[in-house]
Amino acid sequence: MTTILESTGNSQTVLGPDTYMTGFRNGVFATGSNPGPDGTRTLATVTLHADHYGTSSLILSSIVLSTMNGEEIPLMQASEGVYVVEDATPIPTPTPTHTQLVTATPTRSSTPTPSPTGQPVEGDTNGDGQVNMNDVFYFSQYWRTPSSEADPSCNPETDPIIDQKDLLILMKNWSWETK
């Protein structure tokens, strides 16, 4: 991600990359009182490193641009394309290692002890027990929505609108760990 949002004097926070289904998610947002950037500039550059020859799809989707007030900016163009690898980065072939076969000895089976149910984490909008990129994307669906029309998990501040106060609580509990 670039530092365009910081160029205005606001603070920039980069989210991700975070593994999601069969791809990755990235995001960036700015907080501050200055107006956001304007004009035509590069917001992000994607660099891919191939391990093998072949062809794959590259789809940039769910792109959301918004003003500093959270109002969505209509997107002029989204890209979808294909990348082709013709000269792959060489990968050394592993040397085989011979291992002795070990036979398992039967042991008594134990009764599993149920794990205690964790307490809900503020900002965990999808209820998976951690606050990460998936929660930010879910939260962004309700940005600037009256709390009466939004998922209550997106309004930990319990005020009339989903806004930056709720986002700051989400970010306070952010975790890069994946389960």
JSON list of C-alpha atoms in Angstrom, two decimals:
[
{"chain": "A", "resi": 1, "resn": "MET", "atom": "CA", "xyz": [0.00, 0.00, 0.00]},
{"chain": "A", "resi": 2, "resn": "THR", "atom": "CA", "xyz": [1.19, 3.52, -0.63]},
{"chain": "A", "resi": 3, "resn": "THR", "atom": "CA", "xyz": [1.42, 6.41, 1.82]},
{"chain": "A", "resi": 4, "resn": "ILE", "atom": "CA", "xyz": [-1.04, 8.61, -0.06]},
{"chain": "A", "resi": 5, "resn": "LEU", "atom": "CA", "xyz": [-3.40, 8.84, 2.89]},
{"chain": "A", "resi": 6, "resn": "GLU", "atom": "CA", "xyz": [-0.54, 9.98, 5.16]},
{"chain": "A", "resi": 7, "resn": "SER", "atom": "CA", "xyz": [0.45, 12.67, 2.65]},
{"chain": "A", "resi": 8, "resn": "THR", "atom": "CA", "xyz": [-2.45, 14.77, 3.94]},
{"chain": "A", "resi": 9, "resn": "GLY", "atom": "CA", "xyz": [-1.14, 14.74, 7.53]},
{"chain": "A", "resi": 10, "resn": "ASN", "atom": "CA", "xyz": [-3.65, 12.09, 8.65]},
{"chain": "A", "resi": 11, "resn": "SER", "atom": "CA", "xyz": [-2.67, 8.75, 10.22]},
{"chain": "A", "resi": 12, "resn": "GLN", "atom": "CA", "xyz": [-2.77, 5.75, 7.90]},
{"chain": "A", "resi": 13, "resn": "THR", "atom": "CA", "xyz": [-3.43, 2.16, 9.04]},
{"chain": "A", "resi": 14, "resn": "VAL", "atom": "CA", "xyz": [-2.79, -0.74, 6.67]},
{"chain": "A", "resi": 15, "resn": "LEU", "atom": "CA", "xyz": [-4.78, -3.94, 7.20]},
{"chain": "A", "resi": 16, "resn": "GLY", "atom": "CA", "xyz": [-3.60, -7.25, 5.85]},
{"chain": "A", "resi": 17, "resn": "PRO", "atom": "CA", "xyz": [-2.76, -9.07, 3.81]},
{"chain": "A", "resi": 18, "resn": "ASP", "atom": "CA", "xyz": [-5.09, -11.51, 5.50]},
{"chain": "A", "resi": 19, "resn": "THR", "atom": "CA", "xyz": [-5.89, -14.95, 4.06]},
{"chain": "A", "resi": 20, "resn": "TYR", "atom": "CA", "xyz": [-9.52, -15.21, 3.00]},
{"chain": "A", "resi": 21, "resn": "MET", "atom": "CA", "xyz": [-11.06, -18.24, 1.29]},
{"chain": "A", "resi": 22, "resn": "THR", "atom": "CA", "xyz": [-8.85, -18.78, -1.79]},
{"chain": "A", "resi": 23, "resn": "GLY", "atom": "CA", "xyz": [-7.20, -15.37, -1.82]},
{"chain": "A", "resi": 24, "resn": "PHE", "atom": "CA", "xyz": [-6.07, -12.44, 0.27]},
{"chain": "A", "resi": 25, "resn": "ARG", "atom": "CA", "xyz": [-7.65, -9.25, 1.55]},
{"chain": "A", "resi": 26, "resn": "ASN", "atom": "CA", "xyz": [-5.93, -5.92, 2.04]},
{"chain": "A", "resi": 27, "resn": "GLY", "atom": "CA", "xyz": [-7.23, -2.63, 3.25]},
{"chain": "A", "resi": 28, "resn": "VAL", "atom": "CA", "xyz": [-6.13, 0.78, 4.39]},
{"chain": "A", "resi": 29, "resn": "PHE", "atom": "CA", "xyz": [-7.87, 3.61, 6.19]},
{"chain": "A", "resi": 30, "resn": "ALA", "atom": "CA", "xyz": [-6.93, 7.01, 7.55]},
{"chain": "A", "resi": 31, "resn": "THR", "atom": "CA", "xyz": [-7.99, 8.87, 10.66]},
{"chain": "A", "resi": 32, "resn": "GLY", "atom": "CA", "xyz": [-7.53, 12.55, 11.26]},
{"chain": "A", "resi": 33, "resn": "SER", "atom": "CA", "xyz": [-9.14, 15.91, 10.80]},
{"chain": "A", "resi": 34, "resn": "ASN", "atom": "CA", "xyz": [-7.51, 16.86, 7.48]},
{"chain": "A", "resi": 35, "resn": "PRO", "atom": "CA", "xyz": [-9.31, 16.33, 4.16]},
{"chain": "A", "resi": 36, "resn": "GLY", "atom": "CA", "xyz": [-8.33, 13.17, 2.30]},
{"chain": "A", "resi": 37, "resn": "PRO", "atom": "CA", "xyz": [-6.17, 13.19, -0.83]},
{"chain": "A", "resi": 38, "resn": "ASP", "atom": "CA", "xyz": [-7.60, 14.27, -4.16]},
{"chain": "A", "resi": 39, "resn": "GLY", "atom": "CA", "xyz": [-6.64, 13.87, -7.77]},
{"chain": "A", "resi": 40, "resn": "THR", "atom": "CA", "xyz": [-5.42, 10.81, -9.63]},
{"chain": "A", "resi": 41, "resn": "ARG", "atom": "CA", "xyz": [-2.82, 8.72, -7.81]},
{"chain": "A", "resi": 42, "resn": "THR", "atom": "CA", "xyz": [-1.83, 5.09, -7.30]},
{"chain": "A", "resi": 43, "resn": "LEU", "atom": "CA", "xyz": [-3.39, 3.67, -4.14]},
{"chain": "A", "resi": 44, "resn": "ALA", "atom": "CA", "xyz": [-1.79, 0.22, -4.25]},
{"chain": "A", "resi": 45, "resn": "THR", "atom": "CA", "xyz": [0.60, -1.85, -6.34]},
{"chain": "A", "resi": 46, "resn": "VAL", "atom": "CA", "xyz": [0.27, -5.64, -6.42]},
{"chain": "A", "resi": 47, "resn": "THR", "atom": "CA", "xyz": [3.50, -7.62, -6.90]},
{"chain": "A", "resi": 48, "resn": "LEU", "atom": "CA", "xyz": [3.32, -11.36, -7.51]},
{"chain": "A", "resi": 49, "resn": "HIS", "atom": "CA", "xyz": [6.16, -13.87, -7.26]},
{"chain": "A", "resi": 50, "resn": "ALA", "atom": "CA", "xyz": [5.56, -17.12, -9.14]},
{"chain": "A", "resi": 51, "resn": "ASP", "atom": "CA", "xyz": [6.85, -20.53, -8.08]},
{"chain": "A", "resi": 52, "resn": "HIS", "atom": "CA", "xyz": [5.75, -22.47, -11.18]},
{"chain": "A", "resi": 53, "resn": "TYR", "atom": "CA", "xyz": [4.86, -22.02, -14.84]},
{"chain": "A", "resi": 54, "resn": "GLY", "atom": "CA", "xyz": [1.23, -21.53, -15.71]},
{"chain": "A", "resi": 55, "resn": "THR", "atom": "CA", "xyz": [-1.69, -19.15, -16.04]},
{"chain": "A", "resi": 56, "resn": "SER", "atom": "CA", "xyz": [-3.89, -17.83, -13.24]},
{"chain": "A", "resi": 57, "resn": "SER", "atom": "CA", "xyz": [-6.71, -15.34, -12.89]},
{"chain": "A", "resi": 58, "resn": "LEU", "atom": "CA", "xyz": [-6.14, -12.12, -11.03]},
{"chain": "A", "resi": 59, "resn": "ILE", "atom": "CA", "xyz": [-9.34, -10.53, -9.78]},
{"chain": "A", "resi": 60, "resn": "LEU", "atom": "CA", "xyz": [-9.48, -7.32, -7.81]},
{"chain": "A", "resi": 61, "resn": "SER", "atom": "CA", "xyz": [-12.92, -7.24, -6.23]},
{"chain": "A", "resi": 62, "resn": "SER", "atom": "CA", "xyz": [-14.92, -5.61, -3.45]},
{"chain": "A", "resi": 63, "resn": "ILE", "atom": "CA", "xyz": [-13.01, -2.37, -3.87]},
{"chain": "A", "resi": 64, "resn": "VAL", "atom": "CA", "xyz": [-14.49, 0.39, -1.71]},
{"chain": "A", "resi": 65, "resn": "LEU", "atom": "CA", "xyz": [-13.33, 4.00, -1.71]},
{"chain": "A", "resi": 66, "resn": "SER", "atom": "CA", "xyz": [-14.76, 6.51, 0.73]},
{"chain": "A", "resi": 67, "resn": "THR", "atom": "CA", "xyz": [-14.31, 10.07, 1.92]},
{"chain": "A", "resi": 68, "resn": "MET", "atom": "CA", "xyz": [-12.91, 10.91, 5.36]},
{"chain": "A", "resi": 69, "resn": "ASN", "atom": "CA", "xyz": [-16.55, 11.09, 6.51]},
{"chain": "A", "resi": 70, "resn": "GLY", "atom": "CA", "xyz": [-17.21, 7.54, 5.34]},
{"chain": "A", "resi": 71, "resn": "GLU", "atom": "CA", "xyz": [-19.29, 8.46, 2.28]},
{"chain": "A", "resi": 72, "resn": "GLU", "atom": "CA", "xyz": [-18.67, 5.98, -0.53]},
{"chain": "A", "resi": 73, "resn": "ILE", "atom": "CA", "xyz": [-16.96, 7.29, -3.66]},
{"chain": "A", "resi": 74, "resn": "PRO", "atom": "CA", "xyz": [-18.21, 5.60, -6.86]},
{"chain": "A", "resi": 75, "resn": "LEU", "atom": "CA", "xyz": [-15.44, 3.49, -8.38]},
{"chain": "A", "resi": 76, "resn": "MET", "atom": "CA", "xyz": [-14.63, 4.34, -11.97]},
{"chain": "A", "resi": 77, "resn": "GLN", "atom": "CA", "xyz": [-12.86, 1.10, -12.90]},
{"chain": "A", "resi": 78, "resn": "ALA", "atom": "CA", "xyz": [-12.01, -2.26, -11.37]},
{"chain": "A", "resi": 79, "resn": "SER", "atom": "CA", "xyz": [-9.52, -4.58, -13.00]},
{"chain": "A", "resi": 80, "resn": "GLU", "atom": "CA", "xyz": [-9.76, -8.24, -13.80]},
{"chain": "A", "resi": 81, "resn": "GLY", "atom": "CA", "xyz": [-7.01, -9.99, -15.67]},
{"chain": "A", "resi": 82, "resn": "VAL", "atom": "CA", "xyz": [-4.73, -12.92, -16.18]},
{"chain": "A", "resi": 83, "resn": "TYR", "atom": "CA", "xyz": [-1.10, -13.30, -15.42]},
{"chain": "A", "resi": 84, "resn": "VAL", "atom": "CA", "xyz": [1.15, -15.79, -17.20]},
{"chain": "A", "resi": 85, "resn": "VAL", "atom": "CA", "xyz": [4.37, -17.19, -15.80]},
{"chain": "A", "resi": 86, "resn": "GLU", "atom": "CA", "xyz": [6.87, -18.06, -18.50]},
{"chain": "A", "resi": 87, "resn": "ASP", "atom": "CA", "xyz": [10.14, -18.19, -16.56]},
{"chain": "A", "resi": 88, "resn": "ALA", "atom": "CA", "xyz": [9.44, -19.41, -13.03]},
{"chain": "A", "resi": 89, "resn": "THR", "atom": "CA", "xyz": [11.72, -18.77, -10.08]},
{"chain": "A", "resi": 90, "resn": "PRO", "atom": "CA", "xyz": [13.74, -21.98, -9.63]},
{"chain": "A", "resi": 91, "resn": "ILE", "atom": "CA", "xyz": [12.93, -24.04, -6.54]},
{"chain": "A", "resi": 92, "resn": "PRO", "atom": "CA", "xyz": [15.53, -26.54, -5.32]},
{"chain": "A", "resi": 93, "resn": "THR", "atom": "CA", "xyz": [14.40, -30.18, -5.43]},
{"chain": "A", "resi": 94, "resn": "PRO", "atom": "CA", "xyz": [14.47, -31.64, -1.91]},
{"chain": "A", "resi": 95, "resn": "THR", "atom": "CA", "xyz": [16.82, -34.56, -1.27]},
{"chain": "A", "resi": 96, "resn": "PRO", "atom": "CA", "xyz": [14.88, -37.63, -0.11]},
{"chain": "A", "resi": 97, "resn": "THR", "atom": "CA", "xyz": [15.46, -38.71, 3.49]},
{"chain": "A", "resi": 98, "resn": "HIS", "atom": "CA", "xyz": [14.87, -42.33, 4.48]},
{"chain": "A", "resi": 99, "resn": "THR", "atom": "CA", "xyz": [13.02, -42.78, 7.76]},
{"chain": "A", "resi": 100, "resn": "GLN", "atom": "CA", "xyz": [12.39, -45.87, 9.81]},
{"chain": "A", "resi": 101, "resn": "LEU", "atom": "CA", "xyz": [8.72, -46.87, 10.02]},
{"chain": "A", "resi": 102, "resn": "VAL", "atom": "CA", "xyz": [7.43, -46.61, 13.58]},
{"chain": "A", "resi": 103, "resn": "THR", "atom": "CA", "xyz": [4.45, -48.69, 14.72]},
{"chain": "A", "resi": 104, "resn": "ALA", "atom": "CA", "xyz": [2.05, -46.90, 17.04]},
{"chain": "A", "resi": 105, "resn": "THR", "atom": "CA", "xyz": [1.41, -48.46, 20.44]},
{"chain": "A", "resi": 106, "resn": "PRO", "atom": "CA", "xyz": [-2.23, -48.33, 21.53]},
{"chain": "A", "resi": 107, "resn": "THR", "atom": "CA", "xyz": [-2.91, -46.04, 24.48]},
{"chain": "A", "resi": 108, "resn": "ARG", "atom": "CA", "xyz": [-5.92, -45.46, 26.66]},
{"chain": "A", "resi": 109, "resn": "SER", "atom": "CA", "xyz": [-8.35, -43.01, 25.22]},
{"chain": "A", "resi": 110, "resn": "SER", "atom": "CA", "xyz": [-9.19, -40.09, 27.43]},
{"chain": "A", "resi": 111, "resn": "THR", "atom": "CA", "xyz": [-12.41, -38.19, 27.72]},
{"chain": "A", "resi": 112, "resn": "PRO", "atom": "CA", "xyz": [-11.89, -34.72, 26.30]},
{"chain": "A", "resi": 113, "resn": "THR", "atom": "CA", "xyz": [-12.58, -31.85, 28.65]},
{"chain": "A", "resi": 114, "resn": "PRO", "atom": "CA", "xyz": [-14.77, -29.24, 27.02]},
{"chain": "A", "resi": 115, "resn": "SER", "atom": "CA", "xyz": [-12.98, -25.95, 26.48]},
{"chain": "A", "resi": 116, "resn": "PRO", "atom": "CA", "xyz": [-14.46, -22.96, 28.23]},
{"chain": "A", "resi": 117, "resn": "THR", "atom": "CA", "xyz": [-16.44, -20.71, 25.95]},
{"chain": "A", "resi": 118, "resn": "GLY", "atom": "CA", "xyz": [-14.50, -17.50, 25.39]},
{"chain": "A", "resi": 119, "resn": "GLN", "atom": "CA", "xyz": [-15.93, -14.15, 26.22]},
{"chain": "A", "resi": 120, "resn": "PRO", "atom": "CA", "xyz": [-17.07, -12.10, 23.23]},
{"chain": "A", "resi": 121, "resn": "VAL", "atom": "CA", "xyz": [-14.38, -9.72, 21.99]},
{"chain": "A", "resi": 122, "resn": "GLU", "atom": "CA", "xyz": [-15.44, -6.17, 21.16]},
{"chain": "A", "resi": 123, "resn": "GLY", "atom": "CA", "xyz": [-14.99, -5.71, 17.42]},
{"chain": "A", "resi": 124, "resn": "ASP", "atom": "CA", "xyz": [-15.43, -9.42, 16.60]},
{"chain": "A", "resi": 125, "resn": "THR", "atom": "CA", "xyz": [-18.27, -8.69, 14.20]},
{"chain": "A", "resi": 126, "resn": "ASN", "atom": "CA", "xyz": [-18.43, -12.19, 12.71]},
{"chain": "A", "resi": 127, "resn": "GLY", "atom": "CA", "xyz": [-18.22, -14.09, 16.02]},
{"chain": "A", "resi": 128, "resn": "ASP", "atom": "CA", "xyz": [-15.15, -16.24, 15.24]},
{"chain": "A", "resi": 129, "resn": "GLY", "atom": "CA", "xyz": [-13.37, -15.30, 18.49]},
{"chain": "A", "resi": 130, "resn": "GLN", "atom": "CA", "xyz": [-10.81, -12.94, 16.98]},
{"chain": "A", "resi": 131, "resn": "VAL", "atom": "CA", "xyz": [-10.74, -9.46, 15.49]},
{"chain": "A", "resi": 132, "resn": "ASN", "atom": "CA", "xyz": [-9.11, -9.43, 12.06]},
{"chain": "A", "resi": 133, "resn": "MET", "atom": "CA", "xyz": [-9.52, -8.33, 8.44]},
{"chain": "A", "resi": 134, "resn": "ASN", "atom": "CA", "xyz": [-12.79, -10.27, 8.02]},
{"chain": "A", "resi": 135, "resn": "ASP", "atom": "CA", "xyz": [-14.34, -8.19, 10.81]},
{"chain": "A", "resi": 136, "resn": "VAL", "atom": "CA", "xyz": [-13.17, -4.94, 9.19]},
{"chain": "A", "resi": 137, "resn": "PHE", "atom": "CA", "xyz": [-14.76, -5.88, 5.88]},
{"chain": "A", "resi": 138, "resn": "TYR", "atom": "CA", "xyz": [-18.00, -6.89, 7.60]},
{"chain": "A", "resi": 139, "resn": "PHE", "atom": "CA", "xyz": [-17.92, -3.68, 9.68]},
{"chain": "A", "resi": 140, "resn": "SER", "atom": "CA", "xyz": [-17.41, -1.56, 6.54]},
{"chain": "A", "resi": 141, "resn": "GLN", "atom": "CA", "xyz": [-20.80, -2.70, 5.19]},
{"chain": "A", "resi": 142, "resn": "TYR", "atom": "CA", "xyz": [-22.47, -0.76, 8.01]},
{"chain": "A", "resi": 143, "resn": "TRP", "atom": "CA", "xyz": [-20.20, 2.33, 8.03]},
{"chain": "A", "resi": 144, "resn": "ARG", "atom": "CA", "xyz": [-22.23, 5.52, 8.71]},
{"chain": "A", "resi": 145, "resn": "THR", "atom": "CA", "xyz": [-25.42, 3.45, 9.08]},
{"chain": "A", "resi": 146, "resn": "PRO", "atom": "CA", "xyz": [-27.84, 4.27, 11.90]},
{"chain": "A", "resi": 147, "resn": "SER", "atom": "CA", "xyz": [-27.31, 1.69, 14.66]},
{"chain": "A", "resi": 148, "resn": "SER", "atom": "CA", "xyz": [-31.00, 0.77, 14.53]},
{"chain": "A", "resi": 149, "resn": "GLU", "atom": "CA", "xyz": [-30.42, -0.58, 10.98]},
{"chain": "A", "resi": 150, "resn": "ALA", "atom": "CA", "xyz": [-27.02, -2.24, 11.60]},
{"chain": "A", "resi": 151, "resn": "ASP", "atom": "CA", "xyz": [-25.75, -5.44, 13.13]},
{"chain": "A", "resi": 152, "resn": "PRO", "atom": "CA", "xyz": [-25.28, -4.64, 16.87]},
{"chain": "A", "resi": 153, "resn": "SER", "atom": "CA", "xyz": [-21.81, -6.23, 16.80]},
{"chain": "A", "resi": 154, "resn": "CYS", "atom": "CA", "xyz": [-20.69, -3.31, 14.59]},
{"chain": "A", "resi": 155, "resn": "ASN", "atom": "CA", "xyz": [-21.69, -0.76, 17.23]},
{"chain": "A", "resi": 156, "resn": "PRO", "atom": "CA", "xyz": [-19.68, -1.50, 20.41]},
{"chain": "A", "resi": 157, "resn": "GLU", "atom": "CA", "xyz": [-19.88, 2.20, 21.34]},
{"chain": "A", "resi": 158, "resn": "THR", "atom": "CA", "xyz": [-23.71, 1.82, 21.39]},
{"chain": "A", "resi": 159, "resn": "ASP", "atom": "CA", "xyz": [-24.33, 5.26, 19.96]},
{"chain": "A", "resi": 160, "resn": "PRO", "atom": "CA", "xyz": [-26.80, 6.25, 17.21]},
{"chain": "A", "resi": 161, "resn": "ILE", "atom": "CA", "xyz": [-24.47, 5.62, 14.24]},
{"chain": "A", "resi": 162, "resn": "ILE", "atom": "CA", "xyz": [-21.70, 3.22, 13.14]},
{"chain": "A", "resi": 163, "resn": "ASP", "atom": "CA", "xyz": [-18.67, 5.50, 13.01]},
{"chain": "A", "resi": 164, "resn": "GLN", "atom": "CA", "xyz": [-14.98, 6.00, 13.82]},
{"chain": "A", "resi": 165, "resn": "LYS", "atom": "CA", "xyz": [-15.56, 5.46, 17.57]},
{"chain": "A", "resi": 166, "resn": "ASP", "atom": "CA", "xyz": [-16.71, 1.92, 16.79]},
{"chain": "A", "resi": 167, "resn": "LEU", "atom": "CA", "xyz": [-13.81, 1.42, 14.36]},
{"chain": "A", "resi": 168, "resn": "LEU", "atom": "CA", "xyz": [-11.29, 2.46, 17.01]},
{"chain": "A", "resi": 169, "resn": "ILE", "atom": "CA", "xyz": [-12.67, -0.18, 19.40]},
{"chain": "A", "resi": 170, "resn": "LEU", "atom": "CA", "xyz": [-12.38, -2.77, 16.63]},
{"chain": "A", "resi": 171, "resn": "MET", "atom": "CA", "xyz": [-8.78, -1.71, 15.94]},
{"chain": "A", "resi": 172, "resn": "LYS", "atom": "CA", "xyz": [-7.90, -1.79, 19.66]},
{"chain": "A", "resi": 173, "resn": "ASN", "atom": "CA", "xyz": [-8.67, -5.53, 19.70]},
{"chain": "A", "resi": 174, "resn": "TRP", "atom": "CA", "xyz": [-7.11, -6.27, 16.28]},
{"chain": "A", "resi": 175, "resn": "SER", "atom": "CA", "xyz": [-5.14, -9.53, 16.02]},
{"chain": "A", "resi": 176, "resn": "TRP", "atom": "CA", "xyz": [-2.94, -10.73, 13.16]},
{"chain": "A", "resi": 177, "resn": "GLU", "atom": "CA", "xyz": [-3.25, -14.34, 14.33]},
{"chain": "A", "resi": 178, "resn": "THR", "atom": "CA", "xyz": [-5.24, -16.83, 12.29]},
{"chain": "A", "resi": 179, "resn": "LYS", "atom": "CA", "xyz": [-6.91, -19.95, 13.63]}
]
